[in-house]
């Protein structure tokens, strides 16, 4: 839970807080020139936010490091706005120092610390998205009570993902693998994880009517681990890099992962519920979400088949 709060703070609260503060400072400037310059710089900050939130893994990697990088860049422009806004020499000197410090921090993360800034990274956006998924798996291991350890099935998944990335890189060097094919390799890894979670839900035996408190606590811990895996999977799908032409297909994949998350959450709520009628409702909700997930996955595969067919026809022409 603490890690999820930190994720929200670094990826949502801090960047957006800086953006709204910069906009308010711009519109409250004294002169028209200050307002115009402030508005221009505020538009740049909003543009960076839009790229980070709506074009995930296309410019800055969509993770906590990317949120920190976005915050440093936003604070740089915020310091420039403050320099323009205030007349006091001490305030101007302080804001120049802040701008220099934020620019140095931005350059340090972008070039020397982590491959967060895609245009300056040695990795492609698809490879960075794969790194994001492994990072999220590592964080999920703490949420599952594994203390940073990776379960055997996760090891196989991570090994398969690493193998897929290495194979994709080799094929890209040969010029034989398109962006769409690379995306499908990543999508297959995600769907494999979906299948593992669904199998875990299917194999979760119903609670006995005379279950003891100790056994209920044990079963609820198992359901919580499944729920945490589903939450991590949903984050991974949201940050998965995909070509522009596959946006509609990717939406179906996101819906499928959302159904898995809701199914796992209903299962966890089922283990905490003592009322038999409410238990039945939650259990049915879990099963209904699984059925809905299969529908979205079918739509996803149909959409990707159409895209592959169109790409093949264009290549032949």
Short mmCIF file of C-alpha atoms in Angstrom, two decimals:
data_model
loop_
_atom_site.label_atom_id
_atom_site.label_comp_id
_atom_site.label_asym_id
_atom_site.label_seq_id
_atom_site.Cartn_x
_atom_site.Cartn_y
_atom_site.Cartn_z
CA UNK A 1 0.00 0.00 0.00
CA UNK A 2 2.84 2.41 0.86
CA UNK A 3 4.47 1.68 -2.50
CA UNK A 4 1.19 2.38 -4.31
CA UNK A 5 0.91 5.72 -2.49
CA UNK A 6 4.48 6.56 -3.55
CA UNK A 7 3.64 5.64 -7.15
CA UNK A 8 0.60 7.92 -7.13
CA UNK A 9 2.60 10.77 -5.56
CA UNK A 10 5.46 10.60 -8.07
CA UNK A 11 3.37 9.89 -11.17
CA UNK A 12 0.25 11.96 -10.52
CA UNK A 13 0.23 14.31 -7.52
CA UNK A 14 3.67 15.95 -7.86
CA UNK A 15 3.66 16.66 -11.65
CA UNK A 16 0.05 17.84 -11.72
CA UNK A 17 0.55 19.96 -8.59
CA UNK A 18 3.47 21.73 -10.24
CA UNK A 19 1.38 22.26 -13.40
CA UNK A 20 -1.58 23.86 -11.60
CA UNK A 21 0.70 26.04 -9.48
CA UNK A 22 2.54 27.27 -12.58
CA UNK A 23 -0.75 28.12 -14.30
CA UNK A 24 -2.00 30.05 -11.25
CA UNK A 25 1.26 32.02 -11.03
CA UNK A 26 1.06 32.84 -14.73
CA UNK A 27 -2.47 34.23 -14.66
CA UNK A 28 -1.78 36.26 -11.50
CA UNK A 29 1.17 38.14 -12.99
CA UNK A 30 1.13 41.93 -12.79
CA UNK A 31 1.97 42.90 -16.36
CA UNK A 32 0.71 41.63 -19.69
CA UNK A 33 4.20 40.61 -20.79
CA UNK A 34 4.66 38.50 -17.67
CA UNK A 35 1.30 36.86 -18.24
CA UNK A 36 2.05 36.04 -21.89
CA UNK A 37 5.46 34.54 -21.08
CA UNK A 38 4.00 32.64 -18.15
CA UNK A 39 1.17 31.24 -20.26
CA UNK A 40 3.64 30.13 -22.95
CA UNK A 41 5.79 28.29 -20.41
CA UNK A 42 2.70 26.81 -18.75
CA UNK A 43 1.60 25.43 -22.13
CA UNK A 44 4.98 23.69 -22.42
CA UNK A 45 4.46 22.10 -18.99
CA UNK A 46 0.95 20.95 -19.93
CA UNK A 47 2.29 19.52 -23.21
CA UNK A 48 4.88 17.48 -21.30
CA UNK A 49 2.15 16.21 -18.96
CA UNK A 50 -0.01 15.15 -21.91
CA UNK A 51 2.86 13.24 -23.49
CA UNK A 52 3.60 11.48 -20.19
CA UNK A 53 0.00 10.51 -19.39
CA UNK A 54 -1.58 9.96 -22.80
CA UNK A 55 1.33 8.80 -24.98
CA UNK A 56 2.83 6.32 -22.53
CA UNK A 57 6.41 5.17 -23.20
CA UNK A 58 6.64 7.32 -26.32
CA UNK A 59 8.82 10.12 -24.86
CA UNK A 60 9.30 9.51 -21.13
CA UNK A 61 8.90 6.05 -19.62
CA UNK A 62 5.64 5.75 -17.70
CA UNK A 63 6.90 4.80 -14.24
CA UNK A 64 8.03 6.49 -11.03
CA UNK A 65 11.38 7.48 -12.55
CA UNK A 66 9.57 9.02 -15.49
CA UNK A 67 7.30 10.94 -13.11
CA UNK A 68 10.35 12.24 -11.26
CA UNK A 69 11.94 13.27 -14.55
CA UNK A 70 8.75 15.07 -15.58
CA UNK A 71 8.67 16.86 -12.20
CA UNK A 72 12.25 18.12 -12.61
CA UNK A 73 11.49 19.40 -16.12
CA UNK A 74 8.28 21.08 -14.89
CA UNK A 75 10.11 22.68 -11.95
CA UNK A 76 12.69 24.08 -14.37
CA UNK A 77 9.97 25.95 -16.30
CA UNK A 78 8.25 26.82 -13.01
CA UNK A 79 11.46 28.48 -11.80
CA UNK A 80 11.64 30.47 -15.04
CA UNK A 81 8.04 31.60 -14.53
CA UNK A 82 8.89 32.66 -10.96
CA UNK A 83 11.96 34.54 -12.24
CA UNK A 84 9.73 36.48 -14.64
CA UNK A 85 6.98 36.94 -12.05
CA UNK A 86 8.96 38.43 -9.14
CA UNK A 87 10.81 41.76 -9.13
CA UNK A 88 12.92 41.25 -6.00
CA UNK A 89 16.58 40.53 -6.78
CA UNK A 90 16.92 37.89 -4.07
CA UNK A 91 13.86 36.06 -5.43
CA UNK A 92 15.22 36.24 -8.98
CA UNK A 93 18.60 34.88 -7.87
CA UNK A 94 16.93 32.06 -5.94
CA UNK A 95 14.77 31.08 -8.90
CA UNK A 96 17.78 31.09 -11.26
CA UNK A 97 19.58 28.77 -8.84
CA UNK A 98 16.47 26.54 -8.66
CA UNK A 99 16.21 26.44 -12.46
CA UNK A 100 19.89 25.50 -12.79
CA UNK A 101 19.55 22.79 -10.13
CA UNK A 102 16.40 21.31 -11.72
CA UNK A 103 17.99 21.34 -15.18
CA UNK A 104 21.05 19.56 -13.77
CA UNK A 105 18.84 16.96 -12.10
CA UNK A 106 16.88 16.47 -15.33
CA UNK A 107 20.05 15.99 -17.37
CA UNK A 108 21.48 13.63 -14.75
CA UNK A 109 18.47 11.31 -14.83
CA UNK A 110 18.02 11.55 -18.59
CA UNK A 111 21.62 10.85 -19.59
CA UNK A 112 23.56 9.27 -16.75
CA UNK A 113 21.27 7.81 -14.10
CA UNK A 114 18.55 5.69 -15.73
CA UNK A 115 17.29 5.22 -19.32
CA UNK A 116 14.13 7.20 -18.56
CA UNK A 117 14.29 9.78 -21.35
CA UNK A 118 13.67 7.78 -24.51
CA UNK A 119 15.24 10.12 -27.13
CA UNK A 120 18.58 9.99 -25.28
CA UNK A 121 18.42 6.32 -24.31
CA UNK A 122 20.27 3.43 -25.90
CA UNK A 123 17.06 1.39 -25.66
CA UNK A 124 13.96 1.47 -27.82
CA UNK A 125 10.54 2.38 -26.43
CA UNK A 126 9.42 -1.26 -26.59
CA UNK A 127 12.44 -2.40 -24.59
CA UNK A 128 11.84 0.33 -22.02
CA UNK A 129 8.22 -0.82 -21.72
CA UNK A 130 9.50 -4.35 -21.05
CA UNK A 131 11.82 -2.95 -18.37
CA UNK A 132 8.83 -1.15 -16.85
CA UNK A 133 6.94 -4.44 -16.63
CA UNK A 134 9.86 -6.12 -14.85
CA UNK A 135 10.10 -3.14 -12.50
CA UNK A 136 6.37 -3.46 -11.74
CA UNK A 137 6.79 -7.21 -11.13
CA UNK A 138 9.54 -6.43 -8.64
CA UNK A 139 7.32 -3.91 -6.82
CA UNK A 140 4.43 -6.41 -6.87
CA UNK A 141 6.64 -8.98 -5.11
CA UNK A 142 6.77 -6.66 -2.08
CA UNK A 143 2.99 -6.20 -2.20
CA UNK A 144 2.58 -10.00 -2.23
CA UNK A 145 4.75 -10.36 0.85
CA UNK A 146 7.64 -11.91 -1.07
CA UNK A 147 10.15 -9.25 0.05
CA UNK A 148 11.59 -8.70 -3.42
CA UNK A 149 11.73 -12.38 -4.27
CA UNK A 150 10.28 -13.53 -7.57
CA UNK A 151 8.08 -16.60 -7.59
CA UNK A 152 9.01 -19.49 -9.92
CA UNK A 153 6.19 -18.77 -12.34
CA UNK A 154 7.22 -15.12 -12.43
CA UNK A 155 10.78 -16.19 -13.14
CA UNK A 156 9.62 -18.10 -16.16
CA UNK A 157 7.53 -15.14 -17.25
CA UNK A 158 10.43 -12.73 -16.77
CA UNK A 159 12.78 -15.09 -18.60
CA UNK A 160 10.32 -15.37 -21.45
CA UNK A 161 9.91 -11.57 -21.56
CA UNK A 162 13.68 -11.07 -21.55
CA UNK A 163 14.06 -13.67 -24.28
CA UNK A 164 11.31 -12.01 -26.32
CA UNK A 165 12.98 -8.59 -25.97
CA UNK A 166 16.38 -10.02 -26.99
CA UNK A 167 14.81 -11.80 -29.95
CA UNK A 168 12.90 -8.66 -30.92
CA UNK A 169 16.08 -6.58 -30.77
CA UNK A 170 17.95 -9.06 -33.00
CA UNK A 171 15.14 -9.14 -35.53
CA UNK A 172 14.90 -5.35 -35.55
CA UNK A 173 18.59 -5.19 -36.33
CA UNK A 174 17.94 -7.50 -39.25
CA UNK A 175 15.06 -5.29 -40.32
CA UNK A 176 12.63 -8.22 -40.27
CA UNK A 177 10.42 -7.39 -37.28
CA UNK A 178 7.95 -4.53 -37.45
CA UNK A 179 6.72 -2.46 -34.54
CA UNK A 180 3.42 -4.30 -34.68
CA UNK A 181 5.08 -7.68 -34.37
CA UNK A 182 7.17 -6.43 -31.46
CA UNK A 183 4.01 -5.22 -29.73
CA UNK A 184 2.36 -8.62 -30.23
CA UNK A 185 5.34 -10.32 -28.58
CA UNK A 186 4.83 -8.13 -25.51
CA UNK A 187 1.06 -8.65 -25.65
CA UNK A 188 1.47 -12.44 -25.66
CA UNK A 189 3.57 -12.18 -22.50
CA UNK A 190 0.85 -10.09 -20.87
CA UNK A 191 -1.89 -12.50 -21.93
CA UNK A 192 0.15 -15.40 -20.53
CA UNK A 193 0.12 -13.64 -17.17
CA UNK A 194 -3.63 -13.06 -17.51
CA UNK A 195 -4.10 -16.78 -18.07
CA UNK A 196 -2.03 -17.63 -14.99
CA UNK A 197 -4.12 -15.29 -12.83
CA UNK A 198 -7.39 -16.66 -14.22
CA UNK A 199 -6.19 -20.22 -13.59
CA UNK A 200 -5.39 -19.23 -10.00
CA UNK A 201 -8.93 -17.85 -9.60
CA UNK A 202 -10.45 -20.98 -11.16
CA UNK A 203 -8.42 -23.23 -8.84
CA UNK A 204 -9.46 -21.26 -5.77
CA UNK A 205 -11.82 -23.64 -3.97
CA UNK A 206 -15.03 -22.24 -2.42
CA UNK A 207 -15.00 -21.52 1.30
CA UNK A 208 -16.57 -24.08 3.59
CA UNK A 209 -19.64 -22.97 5.50
CA UNK A 210 -18.00 -23.85 8.85
CA UNK A 211 -14.59 -22.38 8.04
CA UNK A 212 -12.46 -21.33 11.02
CA UNK A 213 -11.03 -17.85 11.44
CA UNK A 214 -7.47 -19.09 11.02
CA UNK A 215 -8.32 -20.87 7.77
CA UNK A 216 -10.33 -17.86 6.54
CA UNK A 217 -7.32 -15.62 7.15
CA UNK A 218 -5.08 -18.03 5.23
CA UNK A 219 -7.49 -18.21 2.28
CA UNK A 220 -7.92 -14.42 2.24
CA UNK A 221 -4.11 -14.05 2.10
CA UNK A 222 -4.05 -16.30 -0.95
CA UNK A 223 -6.81 -14.24 -2.57
CA UNK A 224 -4.95 -11.01 -1.71
CA UNK A 225 -1.83 -12.29 -3.48
CA UNK A 226 -3.94 -13.03 -6.58
CA UNK A 227 -5.48 -9.56 -6.36
CA UNK A 228 -2.05 -7.89 -6.08
CA UNK A 229 -0.85 -9.80 -9.15
CA UNK A 230 -3.91 -8.61 -11.06
CA UNK A 231 -3.28 -4.98 -10.02
CA UNK A 232 0.36 -5.23 -11.16
CA UNK A 233 -0.78 -6.75 -14.45
CA UNK A 234 -3.25 -3.93 -15.01
CA UNK A 235 -0.47 -1.36 -14.47
CA UNK A 236 1.75 -3.24 -16.89
CA UNK A 237 -0.90 -3.24 -19.62
CA UNK A 238 -1.57 0.48 -19.13
CA UNK A 239 2.14 1.20 -19.64
CA UNK A 240 2.60 -1.20 -22.55
CA UNK A 241 4.05 0.51 -25.62
CA UNK A 242 1.89 0.03 -28.70
CA UNK A 243 1.92 1.43 -32.26
CA UNK A 244 -0.61 4.11 -33.10
CA UNK A 245 -2.45 1.87 -35.56
CA UNK A 246 -3.11 -0.69 -32.81
CA UNK A 247 -4.76 1.79 -30.41
CA UNK A 248 -8.22 0.25 -30.76
CA UNK A 249 -6.89 -3.27 -30.30
CA UNK A 250 -4.86 -2.16 -27.29
CA UNK A 251 -8.02 -0.71 -25.76
CA UNK A 252 -9.55 -4.21 -25.84
CA UNK A 253 -6.45 -5.57 -24.09
CA UNK A 254 -6.76 -2.88 -21.40
CA UNK A 255 -10.42 -3.81 -20.90
CA UNK A 256 -9.44 -7.47 -20.55
CA UNK A 257 -6.84 -6.65 -17.89
CA UNK A 258 -9.41 -4.50 -16.08
CA UNK A 259 -11.79 -7.48 -16.02
CA UNK A 260 -9.02 -9.62 -14.51
CA UNK A 261 -8.44 -6.98 -11.85
CA UNK A 262 -12.15 -6.80 -11.00
CA UNK A 263 -12.41 -10.60 -10.92
CA UNK A 264 -9.49 -10.86 -8.50
CA UNK A 265 -10.88 -8.08 -6.32
CA UNK A 266 -14.28 -9.79 -6.19
CA UNK A 267 -12.55 -13.03 -5.16
CA UNK A 268 -10.67 -11.26 -2.36
CA UNK A 269 -13.89 -9.57 -1.17
CA UNK A 270 -15.55 -13.00 -1.28
CA UNK A 271 -13.04 -14.37 1.25
CA UNK A 272 -13.72 -11.48 3.64
CA UNK A 273 -17.50 -11.69 3.43
CA UNK A 274 -19.31 -13.81 6.05
CA UNK A 275 -22.84 -13.39 4.72
CA UNK A 276 -23.63 -16.43 2.47
CA UNK A 277 -25.84 -14.36 0.13
CA UNK A 278 -23.17 -11.70 -0.34
CA UNK A 279 -20.57 -14.42 -0.84
CA UNK A 280 -22.63 -15.88 -3.69
CA UNK A 281 -23.01 -12.45 -5.32
CA UNK A 282 -19.27 -11.76 -5.17
CA UNK A 283 -18.41 -15.22 -6.44
CA UNK A 284 -20.74 -14.75 -9.42
CA UNK A 285 -19.24 -11.32 -10.09
CA UNK A 286 -15.80 -12.90 -10.26
CA UNK A 287 -17.00 -15.51 -12.76
CA UNK A 288 -18.83 -12.90 -14.84
CA UNK A 289 -15.68 -10.77 -15.10
CA UNK A 290 -13.71 -13.77 -16.31
CA UNK A 291 -16.29 -14.42 -19.02
CA UNK A 292 -16.18 -10.75 -20.02
CA UNK A 293 -12.37 -10.88 -20.17
CA UNK A 294 -12.53 -13.71 -22.72
CA UNK A 295 -14.81 -11.59 -24.91
CA UNK A 296 -12.36 -8.66 -24.86
CA UNK A 297 -9.43 -10.97 -25.63
CA UNK A 298 -11.29 -12.40 -28.60
CA UNK A 299 -11.90 -8.88 -29.90
CA UNK A 300 -8.22 -8.08 -29.36
CA UNK A 301 -7.03 -11.05 -31.42
CA UNK A 302 -9.55 -10.30 -34.18
CA UNK A 303 -8.39 -6.67 -34.34
CA UNK A 304 -4.71 -7.62 -34.44
CA UNK A 305 -5.34 -10.18 -37.18
CA UNK A 306 -6.94 -7.46 -39.29
CA UNK A 307 -3.99 -5.14 -38.66
CA UNK A 308 -1.48 -7.84 -39.58
CA UNK A 309 -3.42 -8.66 -42.74
CA UNK A 310 -3.47 -4.99 -43.75
CA UNK A 311 0.25 -4.61 -43.05
CA UNK A 312 0.99 -7.71 -45.11
CA UNK A 313 -1.04 -6.39 -48.05
CA UNK A 314 0.77 -3.05 -47.91
CA UNK A 315 4.11 -4.83 -47.86
CA UNK A 316 3.22 -6.92 -50.90
CA UNK A 317 2.09 -3.85 -52.80
#
